[in-house]
mmCIF file of C-alpha atoms in Angstrom:
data_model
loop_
_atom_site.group_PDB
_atom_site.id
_atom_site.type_symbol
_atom_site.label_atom_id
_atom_site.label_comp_id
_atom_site.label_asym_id
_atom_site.label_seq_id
_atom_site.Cartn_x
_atom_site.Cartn_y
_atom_site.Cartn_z
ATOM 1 C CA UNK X 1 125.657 101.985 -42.803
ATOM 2 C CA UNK X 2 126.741 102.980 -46.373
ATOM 3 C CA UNK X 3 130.107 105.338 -47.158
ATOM 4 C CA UNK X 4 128.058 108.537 -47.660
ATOM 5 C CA UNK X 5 126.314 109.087 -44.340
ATOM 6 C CA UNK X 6 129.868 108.157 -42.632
ATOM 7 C CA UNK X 7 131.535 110.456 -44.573
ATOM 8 C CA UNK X 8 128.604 113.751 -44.420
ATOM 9 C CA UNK X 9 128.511 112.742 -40.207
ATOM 10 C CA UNK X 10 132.460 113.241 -40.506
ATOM 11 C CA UNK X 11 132.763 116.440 -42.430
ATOM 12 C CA UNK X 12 129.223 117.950 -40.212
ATOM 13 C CA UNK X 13 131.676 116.753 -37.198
ATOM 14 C CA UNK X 14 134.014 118.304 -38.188
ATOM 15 C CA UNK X 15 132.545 121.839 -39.106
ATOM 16 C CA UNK X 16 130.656 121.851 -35.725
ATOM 17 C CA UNK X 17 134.262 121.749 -33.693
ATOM 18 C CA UNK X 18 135.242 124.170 -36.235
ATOM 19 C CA UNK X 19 132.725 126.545 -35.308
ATOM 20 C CA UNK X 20 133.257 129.269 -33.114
ATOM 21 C CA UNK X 21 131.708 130.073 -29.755
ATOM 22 C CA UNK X 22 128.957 132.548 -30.406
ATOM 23 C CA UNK X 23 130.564 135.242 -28.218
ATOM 24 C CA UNK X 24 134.087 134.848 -30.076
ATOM 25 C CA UNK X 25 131.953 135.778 -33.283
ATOM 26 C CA UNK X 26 130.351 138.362 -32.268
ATOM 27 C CA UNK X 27 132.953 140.232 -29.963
ATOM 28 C CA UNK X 28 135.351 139.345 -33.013
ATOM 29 C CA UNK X 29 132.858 140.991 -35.651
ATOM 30 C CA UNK X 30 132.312 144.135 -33.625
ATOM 31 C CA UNK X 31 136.371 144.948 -32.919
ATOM 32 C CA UNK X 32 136.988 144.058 -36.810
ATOM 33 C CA UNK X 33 134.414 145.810 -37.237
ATOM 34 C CA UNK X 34 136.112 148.901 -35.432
ATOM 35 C CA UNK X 35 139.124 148.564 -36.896
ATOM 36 C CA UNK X 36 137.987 148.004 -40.714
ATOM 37 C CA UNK X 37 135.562 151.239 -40.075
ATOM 38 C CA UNK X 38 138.453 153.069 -38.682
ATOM 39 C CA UNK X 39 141.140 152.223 -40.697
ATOM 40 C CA UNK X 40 138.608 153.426 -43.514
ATOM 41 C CA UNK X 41 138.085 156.505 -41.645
ATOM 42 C CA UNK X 42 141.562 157.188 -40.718
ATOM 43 C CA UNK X 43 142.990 156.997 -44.445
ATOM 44 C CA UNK X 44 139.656 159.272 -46.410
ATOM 45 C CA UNK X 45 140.628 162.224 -43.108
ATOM 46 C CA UNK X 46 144.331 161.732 -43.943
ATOM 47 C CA UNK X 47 143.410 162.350 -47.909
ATOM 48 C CA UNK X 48 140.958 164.708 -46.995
ATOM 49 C CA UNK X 49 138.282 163.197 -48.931
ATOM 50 C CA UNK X 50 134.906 164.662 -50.212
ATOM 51 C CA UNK X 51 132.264 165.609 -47.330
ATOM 52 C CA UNK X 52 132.156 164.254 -44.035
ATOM 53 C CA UNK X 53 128.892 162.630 -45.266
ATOM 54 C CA UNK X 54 130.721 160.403 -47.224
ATOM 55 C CA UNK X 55 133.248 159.964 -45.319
ATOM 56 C CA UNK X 56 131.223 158.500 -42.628
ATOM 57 C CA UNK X 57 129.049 156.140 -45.237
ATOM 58 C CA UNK X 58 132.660 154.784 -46.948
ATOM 59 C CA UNK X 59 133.705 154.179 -43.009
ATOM 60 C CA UNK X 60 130.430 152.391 -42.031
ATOM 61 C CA UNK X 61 130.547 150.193 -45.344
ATOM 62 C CA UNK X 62 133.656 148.769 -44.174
ATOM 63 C CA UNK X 63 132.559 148.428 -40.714
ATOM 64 C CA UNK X 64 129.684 146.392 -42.372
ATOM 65 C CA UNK X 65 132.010 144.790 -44.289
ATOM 66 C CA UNK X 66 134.408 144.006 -41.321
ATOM 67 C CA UNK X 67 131.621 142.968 -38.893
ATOM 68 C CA UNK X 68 130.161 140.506 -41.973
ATOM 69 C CA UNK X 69 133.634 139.152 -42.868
ATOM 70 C CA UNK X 70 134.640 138.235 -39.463
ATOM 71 C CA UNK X 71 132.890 134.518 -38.335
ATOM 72 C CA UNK X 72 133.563 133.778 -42.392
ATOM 73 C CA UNK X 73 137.194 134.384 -42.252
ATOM 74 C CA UNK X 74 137.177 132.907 -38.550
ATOM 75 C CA UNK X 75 135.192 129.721 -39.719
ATOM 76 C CA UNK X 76 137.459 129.081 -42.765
ATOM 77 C CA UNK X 77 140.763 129.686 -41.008
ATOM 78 C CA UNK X 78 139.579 127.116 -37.983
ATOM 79 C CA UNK X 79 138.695 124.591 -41.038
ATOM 80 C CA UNK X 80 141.963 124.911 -43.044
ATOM 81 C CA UNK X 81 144.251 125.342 -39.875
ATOM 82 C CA UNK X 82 142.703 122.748 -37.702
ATOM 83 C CA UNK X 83 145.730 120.428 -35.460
ATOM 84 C CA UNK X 84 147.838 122.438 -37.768
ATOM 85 C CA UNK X 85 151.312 124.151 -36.029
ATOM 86 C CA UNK X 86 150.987 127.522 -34.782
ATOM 87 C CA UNK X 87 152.699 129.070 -38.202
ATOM 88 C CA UNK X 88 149.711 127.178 -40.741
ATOM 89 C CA UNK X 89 147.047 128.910 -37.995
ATOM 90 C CA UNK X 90 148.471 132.096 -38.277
ATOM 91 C CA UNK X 91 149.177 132.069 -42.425
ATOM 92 C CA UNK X 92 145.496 130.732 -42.427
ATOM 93 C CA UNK X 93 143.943 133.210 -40.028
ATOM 94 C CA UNK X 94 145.889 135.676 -42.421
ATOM 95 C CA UNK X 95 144.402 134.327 -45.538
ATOM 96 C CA UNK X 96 141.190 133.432 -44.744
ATOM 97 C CA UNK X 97 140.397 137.275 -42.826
ATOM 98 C CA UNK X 98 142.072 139.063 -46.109
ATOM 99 C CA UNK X 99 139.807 137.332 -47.917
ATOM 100 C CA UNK X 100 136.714 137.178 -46.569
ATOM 101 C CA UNK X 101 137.225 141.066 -45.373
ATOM 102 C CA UNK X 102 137.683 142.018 -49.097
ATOM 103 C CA UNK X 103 135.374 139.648 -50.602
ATOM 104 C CA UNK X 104 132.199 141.084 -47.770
ATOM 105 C CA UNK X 105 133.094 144.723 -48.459
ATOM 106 C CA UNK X 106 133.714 144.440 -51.869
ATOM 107 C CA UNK X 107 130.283 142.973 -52.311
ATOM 108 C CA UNK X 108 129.033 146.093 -50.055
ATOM 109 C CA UNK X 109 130.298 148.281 -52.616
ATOM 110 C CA UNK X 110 129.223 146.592 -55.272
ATOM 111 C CA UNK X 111 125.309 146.301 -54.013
ATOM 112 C CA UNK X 112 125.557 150.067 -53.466
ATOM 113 C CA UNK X 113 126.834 150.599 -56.577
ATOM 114 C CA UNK X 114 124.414 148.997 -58.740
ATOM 115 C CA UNK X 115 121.937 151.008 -56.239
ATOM 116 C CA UNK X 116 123.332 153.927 -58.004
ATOM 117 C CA UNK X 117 122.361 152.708 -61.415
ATOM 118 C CA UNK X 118 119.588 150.397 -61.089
ATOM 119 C CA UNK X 119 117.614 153.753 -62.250
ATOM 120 C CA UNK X 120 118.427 153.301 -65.703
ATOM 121 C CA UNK X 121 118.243 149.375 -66.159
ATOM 122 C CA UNK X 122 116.070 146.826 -67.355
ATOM 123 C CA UNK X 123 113.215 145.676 -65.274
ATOM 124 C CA UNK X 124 114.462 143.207 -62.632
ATOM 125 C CA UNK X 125 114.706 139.470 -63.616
ATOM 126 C CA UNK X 126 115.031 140.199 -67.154
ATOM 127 C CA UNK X 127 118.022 138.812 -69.286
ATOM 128 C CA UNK X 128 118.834 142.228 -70.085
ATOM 129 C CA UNK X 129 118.878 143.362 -66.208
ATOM 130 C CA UNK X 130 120.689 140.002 -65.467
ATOM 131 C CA UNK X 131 123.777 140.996 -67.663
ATOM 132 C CA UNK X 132 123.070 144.721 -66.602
ATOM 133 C CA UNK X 133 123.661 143.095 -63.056
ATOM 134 C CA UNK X 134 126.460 140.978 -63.378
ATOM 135 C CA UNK X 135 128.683 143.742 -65.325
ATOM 136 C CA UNK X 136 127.666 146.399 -62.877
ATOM 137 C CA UNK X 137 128.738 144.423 -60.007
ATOM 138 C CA UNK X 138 132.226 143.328 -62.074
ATOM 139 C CA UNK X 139 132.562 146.949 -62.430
ATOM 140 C CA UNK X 140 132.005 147.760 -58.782
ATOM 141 C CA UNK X 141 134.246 145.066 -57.860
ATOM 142 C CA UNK X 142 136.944 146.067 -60.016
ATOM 143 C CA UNK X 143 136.652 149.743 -58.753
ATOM 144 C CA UNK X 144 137.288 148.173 -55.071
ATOM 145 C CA UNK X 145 140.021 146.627 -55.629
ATOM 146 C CA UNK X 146 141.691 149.117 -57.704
ATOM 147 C CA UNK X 147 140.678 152.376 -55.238
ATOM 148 C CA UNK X 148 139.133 150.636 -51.935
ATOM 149 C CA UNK X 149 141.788 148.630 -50.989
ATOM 150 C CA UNK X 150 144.290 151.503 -49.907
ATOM 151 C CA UNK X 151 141.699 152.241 -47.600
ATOM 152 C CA UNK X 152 143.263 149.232 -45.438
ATOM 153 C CA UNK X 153 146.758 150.943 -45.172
ATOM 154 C CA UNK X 154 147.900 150.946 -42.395
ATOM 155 C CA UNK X 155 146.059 150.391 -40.219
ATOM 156 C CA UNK X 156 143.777 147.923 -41.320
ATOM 157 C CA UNK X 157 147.062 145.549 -42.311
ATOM 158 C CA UNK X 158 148.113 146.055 -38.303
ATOM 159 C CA UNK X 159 144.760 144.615 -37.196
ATOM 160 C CA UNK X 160 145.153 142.193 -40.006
ATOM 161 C CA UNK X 161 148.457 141.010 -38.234
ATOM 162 C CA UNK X 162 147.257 141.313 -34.914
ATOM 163 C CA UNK X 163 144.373 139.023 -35.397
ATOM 164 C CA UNK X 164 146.299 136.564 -37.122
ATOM 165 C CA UNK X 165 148.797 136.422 -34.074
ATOM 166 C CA UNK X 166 145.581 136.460 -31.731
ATOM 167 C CA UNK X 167 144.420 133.005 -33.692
ATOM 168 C CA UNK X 168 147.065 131.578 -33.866
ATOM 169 C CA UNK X 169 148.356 131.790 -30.387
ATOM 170 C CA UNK X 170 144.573 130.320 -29.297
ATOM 171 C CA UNK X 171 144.830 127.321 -31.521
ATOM 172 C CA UNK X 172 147.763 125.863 -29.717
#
């Protein structure tokens, strides 16, 4: 047997350990879920923020997000933290759901955003709508980070800890 298959059975090996059970996911996506749709929801009634129509679509966009980012961030913090000590699980489970959880609602954002302005772009798979694409979504990206992000505080930061804890005390 050549080097390559060894090494692709390997890194497939070790992926498959890495995955999660099914119900871990999904239990795991629907309580981030909650908490990213809450903590969402929490911070735009605190601010009292536009109409309770928006209100509810920001909160369900980073339920969405939350529910998306979940297995992700579970998957890569499994695959960086694996035999690790109980302080690389938790930094990775830290990580790995900040990340993900940004990165999935971010990219929420930015595909309703460009929903917004598709109306007065190029026809699709053009050059022109291809750069009209990619510096929407920069722009809708750049918009999250800069104004969607405080949505998170507190309570979303709590959860963040909490679930980091939770992982970490499992991989022991």
């Amino acid at each position: 047997m050549t080097p390559l298959p060894i090494i692709r059975n390997r890194a497939l090996g070790f992926v498959r350990r890495a995955l999660p059970s099914p119900g871990t996911a999904v239990c795991g996506a629907l309580l981030w879920a909650l908490a990213m749709g809450a903590s969402a929801l929490v911070t735009l009634l605190l601010y009292d923020w536009e109409t309770p129509g928006k209100i509810r679509f920001v909160s369900l966009l980073y339920a969405a997000g939350g529910a998306l980012a979940f297995p992700v961030g579970l998957l890569l913090a499994r695959l960086v933290s694996h035999g690790r000590h109980w302080e690389v699980a938790f930094a990775a489970a830290f990580i790995c759901l900040l990340t993900a959880t940004i990165a999935f609602t971010g990219g929420l954002f930015g595909l309703q955003y460009r929903s917004y302005y598709v109306q007065w772009h190029a026809p699709a798979m053009t050059i022109t709508w291809a750069f009209q694409f990619v510096f929407t979504m920069a722009t809708a990206l750049y918009q999250f980070i800069v104004l969607g992000i405080r949505l998170y505080f507190p309570l979303g930061f709590i959860a963040l800890f909490a679930a980091s804890i939770w992982f970490a005390r499992t991989q022991r």
